Tab-separated table of C-alpha atoms in Angstrom:
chain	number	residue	atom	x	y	z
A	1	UNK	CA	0.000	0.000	0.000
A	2	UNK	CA	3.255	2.392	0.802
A	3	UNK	CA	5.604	3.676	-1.449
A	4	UNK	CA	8.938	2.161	-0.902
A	5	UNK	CA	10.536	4.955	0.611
A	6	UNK	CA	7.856	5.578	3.189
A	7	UNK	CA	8.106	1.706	4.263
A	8	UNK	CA	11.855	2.481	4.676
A	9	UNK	CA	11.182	5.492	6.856
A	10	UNK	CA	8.312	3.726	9.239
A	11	UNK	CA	10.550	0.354	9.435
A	12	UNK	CA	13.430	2.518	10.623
A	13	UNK	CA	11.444	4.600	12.593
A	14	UNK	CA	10.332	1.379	14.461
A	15	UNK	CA	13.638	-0.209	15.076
A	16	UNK	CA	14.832	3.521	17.014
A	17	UNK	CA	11.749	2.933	18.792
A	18	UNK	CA	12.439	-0.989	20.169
A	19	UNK	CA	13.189	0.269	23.702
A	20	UNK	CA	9.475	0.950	24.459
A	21	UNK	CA	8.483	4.291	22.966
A	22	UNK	CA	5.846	5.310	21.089
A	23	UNK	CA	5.042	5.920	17.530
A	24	UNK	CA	2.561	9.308	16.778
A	25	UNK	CA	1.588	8.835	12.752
A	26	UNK	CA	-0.570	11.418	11.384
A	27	UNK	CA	-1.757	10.239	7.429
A	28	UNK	CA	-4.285	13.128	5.400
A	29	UNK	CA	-3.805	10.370	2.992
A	30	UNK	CA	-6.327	7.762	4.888
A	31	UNK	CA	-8.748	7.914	2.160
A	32	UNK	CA	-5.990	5.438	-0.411
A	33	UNK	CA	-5.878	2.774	2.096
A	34	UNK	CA	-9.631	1.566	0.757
A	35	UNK	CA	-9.633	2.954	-2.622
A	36	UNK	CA	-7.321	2.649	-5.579
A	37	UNK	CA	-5.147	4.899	-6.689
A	38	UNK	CA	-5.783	7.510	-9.976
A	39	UNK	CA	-2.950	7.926	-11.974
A	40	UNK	CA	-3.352	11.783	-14.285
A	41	UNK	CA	-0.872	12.035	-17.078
A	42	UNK	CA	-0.002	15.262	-18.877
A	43	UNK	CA	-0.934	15.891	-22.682
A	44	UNK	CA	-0.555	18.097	-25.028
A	45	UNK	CA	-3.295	20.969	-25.965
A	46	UNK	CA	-4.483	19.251	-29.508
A	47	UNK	CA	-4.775	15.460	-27.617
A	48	UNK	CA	-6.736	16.911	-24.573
A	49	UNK	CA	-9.346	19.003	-26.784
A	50	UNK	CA	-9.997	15.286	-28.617
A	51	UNK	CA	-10.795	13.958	-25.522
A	52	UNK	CA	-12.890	16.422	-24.097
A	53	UNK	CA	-14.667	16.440	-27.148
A	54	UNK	CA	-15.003	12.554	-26.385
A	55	UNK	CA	-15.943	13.057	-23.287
A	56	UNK	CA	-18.817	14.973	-24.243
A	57	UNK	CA	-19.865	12.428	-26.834
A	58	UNK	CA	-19.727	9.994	-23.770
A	59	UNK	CA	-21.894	12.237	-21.618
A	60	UNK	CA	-24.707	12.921	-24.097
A	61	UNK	CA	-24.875	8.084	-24.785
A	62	UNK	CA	-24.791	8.179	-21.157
A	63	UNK	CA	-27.775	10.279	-20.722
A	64	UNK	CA	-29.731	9.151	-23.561
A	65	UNK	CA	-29.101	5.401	-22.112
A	66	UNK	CA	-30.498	6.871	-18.399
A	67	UNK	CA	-33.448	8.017	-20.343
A	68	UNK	CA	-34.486	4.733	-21.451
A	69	UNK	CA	-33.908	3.093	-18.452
A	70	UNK	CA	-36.241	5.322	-16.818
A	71	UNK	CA	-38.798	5.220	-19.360
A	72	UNK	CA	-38.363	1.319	-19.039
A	73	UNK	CA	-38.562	1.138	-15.336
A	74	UNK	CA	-41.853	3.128	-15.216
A	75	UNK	CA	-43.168	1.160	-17.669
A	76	UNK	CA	-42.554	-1.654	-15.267
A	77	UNK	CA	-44.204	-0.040	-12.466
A	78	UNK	CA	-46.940	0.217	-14.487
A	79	UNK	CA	-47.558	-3.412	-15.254
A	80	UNK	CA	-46.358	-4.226	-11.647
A	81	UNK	CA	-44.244	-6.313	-12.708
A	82	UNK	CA	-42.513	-8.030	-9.848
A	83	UNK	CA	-38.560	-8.709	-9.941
A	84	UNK	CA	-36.128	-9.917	-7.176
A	85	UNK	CA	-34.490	-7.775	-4.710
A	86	UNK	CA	-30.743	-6.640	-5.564
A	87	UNK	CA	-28.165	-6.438	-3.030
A	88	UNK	CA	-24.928	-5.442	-5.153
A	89	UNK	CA	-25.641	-1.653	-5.274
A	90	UNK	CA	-24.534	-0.870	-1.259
A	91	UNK	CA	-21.576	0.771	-2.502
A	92	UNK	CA	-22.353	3.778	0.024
A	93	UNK	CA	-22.885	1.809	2.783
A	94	UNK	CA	-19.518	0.298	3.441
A	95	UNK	CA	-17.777	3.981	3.262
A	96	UNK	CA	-20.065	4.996	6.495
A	97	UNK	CA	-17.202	2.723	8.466
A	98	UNK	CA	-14.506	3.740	5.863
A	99	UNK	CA	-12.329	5.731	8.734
A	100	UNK	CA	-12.724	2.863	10.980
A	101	UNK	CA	-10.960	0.276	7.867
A	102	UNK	CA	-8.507	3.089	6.950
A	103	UNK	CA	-7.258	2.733	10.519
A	104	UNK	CA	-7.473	-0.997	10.798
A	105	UNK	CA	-5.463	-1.548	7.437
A	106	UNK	CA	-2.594	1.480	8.271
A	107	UNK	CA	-2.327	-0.762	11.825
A	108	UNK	CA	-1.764	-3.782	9.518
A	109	UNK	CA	1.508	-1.784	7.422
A	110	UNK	CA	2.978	-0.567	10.928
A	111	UNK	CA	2.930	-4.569	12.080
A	112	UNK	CA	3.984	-5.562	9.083
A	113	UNK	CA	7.150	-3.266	9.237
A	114	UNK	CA	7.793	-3.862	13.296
A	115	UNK	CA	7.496	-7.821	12.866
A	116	UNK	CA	10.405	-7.392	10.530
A	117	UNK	CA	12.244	-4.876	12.867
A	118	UNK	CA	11.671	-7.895	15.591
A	119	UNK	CA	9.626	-5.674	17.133
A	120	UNK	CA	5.799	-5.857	18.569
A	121	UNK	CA	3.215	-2.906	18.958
A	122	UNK	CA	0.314	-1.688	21.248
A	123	UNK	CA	-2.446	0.941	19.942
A	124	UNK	CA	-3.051	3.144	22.474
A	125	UNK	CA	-5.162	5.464	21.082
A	126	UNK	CA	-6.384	6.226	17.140
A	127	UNK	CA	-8.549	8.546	16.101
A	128	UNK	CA	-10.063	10.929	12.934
A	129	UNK	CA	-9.543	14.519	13.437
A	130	UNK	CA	-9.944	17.883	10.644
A	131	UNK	CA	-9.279	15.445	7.945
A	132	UNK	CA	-6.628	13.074	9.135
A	133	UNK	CA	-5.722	9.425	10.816
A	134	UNK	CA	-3.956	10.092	13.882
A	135	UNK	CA	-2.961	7.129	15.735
A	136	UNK	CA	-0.247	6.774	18.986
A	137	UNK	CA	1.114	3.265	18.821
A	138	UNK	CA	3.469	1.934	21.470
A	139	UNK	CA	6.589	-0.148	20.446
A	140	UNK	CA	8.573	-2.632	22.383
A	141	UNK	CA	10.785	-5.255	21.190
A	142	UNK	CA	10.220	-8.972	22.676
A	143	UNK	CA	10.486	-12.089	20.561
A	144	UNK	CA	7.940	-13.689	22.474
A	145	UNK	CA	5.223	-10.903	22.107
A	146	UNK	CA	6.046	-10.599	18.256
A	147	UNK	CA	5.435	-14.336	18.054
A	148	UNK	CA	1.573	-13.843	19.528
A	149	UNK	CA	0.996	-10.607	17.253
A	150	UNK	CA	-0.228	-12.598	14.157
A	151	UNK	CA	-3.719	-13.076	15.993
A	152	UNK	CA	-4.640	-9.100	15.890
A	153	UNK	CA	-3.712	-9.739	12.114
A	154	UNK	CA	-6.792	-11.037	9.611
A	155	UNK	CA	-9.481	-10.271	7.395
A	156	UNK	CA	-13.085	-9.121	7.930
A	157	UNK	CA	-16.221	-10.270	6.564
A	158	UNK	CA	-19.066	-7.227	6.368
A	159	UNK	CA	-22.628	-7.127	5.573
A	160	UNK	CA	-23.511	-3.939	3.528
A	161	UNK	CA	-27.228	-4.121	4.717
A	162	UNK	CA	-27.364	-4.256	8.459
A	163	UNK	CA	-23.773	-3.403	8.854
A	164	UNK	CA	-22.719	-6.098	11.038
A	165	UNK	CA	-19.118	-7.469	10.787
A	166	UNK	CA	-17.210	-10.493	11.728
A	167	UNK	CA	-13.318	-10.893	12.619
A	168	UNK	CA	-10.808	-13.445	11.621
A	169	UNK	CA	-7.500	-13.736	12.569
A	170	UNK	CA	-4.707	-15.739	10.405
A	171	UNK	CA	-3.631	-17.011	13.501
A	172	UNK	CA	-5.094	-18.379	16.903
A	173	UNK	CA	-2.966	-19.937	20.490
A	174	UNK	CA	-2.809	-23.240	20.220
A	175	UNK	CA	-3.074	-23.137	24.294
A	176	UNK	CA	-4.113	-20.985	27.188
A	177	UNK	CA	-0.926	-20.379	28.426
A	178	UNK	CA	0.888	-17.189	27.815
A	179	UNK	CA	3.352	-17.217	24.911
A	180	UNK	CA	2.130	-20.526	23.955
A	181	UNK	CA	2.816	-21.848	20.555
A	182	UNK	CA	0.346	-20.599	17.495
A	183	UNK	CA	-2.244	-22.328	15.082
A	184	UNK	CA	-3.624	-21.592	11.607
A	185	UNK	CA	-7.267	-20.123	12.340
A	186	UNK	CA	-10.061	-21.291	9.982
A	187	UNK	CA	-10.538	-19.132	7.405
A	188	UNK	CA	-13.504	-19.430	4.980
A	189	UNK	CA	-13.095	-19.385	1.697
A	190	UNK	CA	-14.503	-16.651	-0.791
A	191	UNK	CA	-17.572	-14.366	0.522
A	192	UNK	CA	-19.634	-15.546	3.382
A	193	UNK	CA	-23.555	-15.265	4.073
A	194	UNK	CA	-24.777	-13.119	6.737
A	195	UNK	CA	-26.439	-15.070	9.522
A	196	UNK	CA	-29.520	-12.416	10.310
A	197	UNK	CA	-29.437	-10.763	6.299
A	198	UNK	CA	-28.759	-14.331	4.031
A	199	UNK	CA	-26.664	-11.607	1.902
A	200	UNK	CA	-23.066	-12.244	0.591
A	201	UNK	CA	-20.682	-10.227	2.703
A	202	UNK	CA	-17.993	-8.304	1.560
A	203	UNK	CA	-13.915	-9.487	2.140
A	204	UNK	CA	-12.200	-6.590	3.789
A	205	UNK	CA	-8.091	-6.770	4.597
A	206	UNK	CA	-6.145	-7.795	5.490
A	207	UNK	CA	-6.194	-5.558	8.855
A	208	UNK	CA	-5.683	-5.192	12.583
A	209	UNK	CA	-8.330	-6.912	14.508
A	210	UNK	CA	-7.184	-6.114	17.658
A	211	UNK	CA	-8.498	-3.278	19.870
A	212	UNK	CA	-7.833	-0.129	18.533
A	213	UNK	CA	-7.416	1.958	22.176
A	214	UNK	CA	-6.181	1.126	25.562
A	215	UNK	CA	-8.414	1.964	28.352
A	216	UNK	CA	-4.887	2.327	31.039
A	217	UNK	CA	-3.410	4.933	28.339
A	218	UNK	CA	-7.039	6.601	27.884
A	219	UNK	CA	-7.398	6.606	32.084
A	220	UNK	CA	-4.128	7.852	32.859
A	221	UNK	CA	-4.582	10.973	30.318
A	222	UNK	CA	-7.826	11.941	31.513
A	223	UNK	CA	-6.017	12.084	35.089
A	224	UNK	CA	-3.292	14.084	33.559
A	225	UNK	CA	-5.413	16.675	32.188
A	226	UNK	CA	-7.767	16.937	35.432
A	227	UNK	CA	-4.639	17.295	37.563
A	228	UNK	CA	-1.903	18.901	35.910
A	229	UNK	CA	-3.011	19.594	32.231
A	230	UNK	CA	-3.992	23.366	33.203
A	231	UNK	CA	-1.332	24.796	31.238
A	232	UNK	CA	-2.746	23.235	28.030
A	233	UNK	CA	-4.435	25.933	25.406
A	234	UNK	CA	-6.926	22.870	24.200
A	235	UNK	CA	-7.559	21.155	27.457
A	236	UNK	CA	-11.223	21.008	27.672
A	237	UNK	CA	-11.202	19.722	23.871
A	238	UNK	CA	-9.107	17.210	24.708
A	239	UNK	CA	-10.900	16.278	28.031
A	240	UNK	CA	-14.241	16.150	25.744
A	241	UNK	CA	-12.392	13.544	23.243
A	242	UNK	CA	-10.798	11.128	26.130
A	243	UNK	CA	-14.117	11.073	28.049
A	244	UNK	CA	-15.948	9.896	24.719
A	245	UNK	CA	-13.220	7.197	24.473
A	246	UNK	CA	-12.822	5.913	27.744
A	247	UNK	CA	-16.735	5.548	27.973
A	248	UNK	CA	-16.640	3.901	24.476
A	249	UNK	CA	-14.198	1.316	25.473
A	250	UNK	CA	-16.073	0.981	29.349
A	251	UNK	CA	-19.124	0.201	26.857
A	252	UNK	CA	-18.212	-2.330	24.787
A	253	UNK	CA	-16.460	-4.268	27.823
A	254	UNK	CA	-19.719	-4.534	29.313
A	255	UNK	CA	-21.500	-5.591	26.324
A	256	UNK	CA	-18.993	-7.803	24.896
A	257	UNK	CA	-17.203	-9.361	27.847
């Protein structure tokens, strides 16, 4: 998904980071980790007048073709003519949780690159704020923790019509001991059917699946800025954004535990 030279710069970034620090990325870019990327070439004057003028050619088929197919459709209603519902056309529903993925797969480059820096990370908080990612990832090096970070790695299977989603992970402990020794998960193959929809769901990753904050980091800030944060110009901003964390995370504890 990165450039070369940016995979360089986070991998190195990483291994001066091994003694337990922590990583703040900011990306305005968050938007090409779930779409493709547009390549624009330059032209000359004569070529780009041809293809406006083809363009505009396109334009007018593609309006006289939307014409029909409305004239056709209400010709439908008309008979009532009954047809089958359609579930393909959801494109707009999957980018309602498009910040949430953009996150998830940038988590998924910055283990990629520490795992090969021997190193392991820890989220402690990510967020989206006046058009960027902004995450704050701890980093610590321990062969043993590395070896258990492949199951917050995995794919996710999501329904575009109620929006429900289900986690995989490539890899699952074999044991319940800690630092036990690691098993291939079972993954299903191709798209999967939503339990409470019977709709296909849609393949995203591969991602982080693990959690995405940590509720010690998130409680030990808010005491910080209640305490001693008084010399901060955006205090009660960020007081408003920690609350609305640490209650998110209190929530689904309860709920999910």
């Amino acid at each position: 998904m990165l450039m070369d030279e940016n995979q360089m710069v986070l991998q190195e970034a990483i291994a001066s980071l091994a003694d337990e620090g922590i990583l703040c990325i900011s990306c305005s870019h968050w938007h090409k980790f779930y779409s493709e990327m547009h390549r624009f070439g330059t032209f000359d004057q004569q070529e780009e007048e041809k293809k406006k003028k083809e363009k505009k050619k396109r334009k007018g088929r593609r309006r006289r073709k939307k014409k029909e197919e409305e004239e056709e459709e209400e010709k439908e209603k008309e008979e009532n003519i009954e047809h089958e519902p359609t579930t393909t056309d959801h494109n707009d529903d999957l980018s309602e949780n498009r910040r949430e993925i953009s996150i998830r797969m940038l988590l998924h480059v910055i283990l990629q690159a520490a795992l090969r820096a021997e190193c392991y990370i820890k989220p402690l908080m990510s967020f989206y704020s006046n058009g960027c990612v902004k995450l704050f990832v701890r980093v610590g090096q321990s062969r043993l923790i590395c070896k258990s970070m492949c199951t917050f790695d995995g794919i996710a299977f999501y329904c575009r019509t109620c929006h429900s989603s289900t986690a995989c992970s490539f890899a699952v402990p074999a044991t319940s001991k800690q630092h036990a020794s690691l098993k291939a998960s079972h993954i299903p193959a191709g798209a999967q059917v939503c339990s409470q929809c019977n709709v296909r769901t849609a393949i995203i990753g591969p991602l982080w699946v693990g959690p995405l904050h940590s509720t010690v980091f998130v409680k030990k800030s808010l005491e910080f800025m209640h305490t001693s944060g008084e010399w901060l110009q955006n205090r009660s901003y960020l007081i408003q954004v920690l609350t609305f964390f640490f209650f998110k995370i209190y929530l689904f504890v309860c709920l999910y535990k």
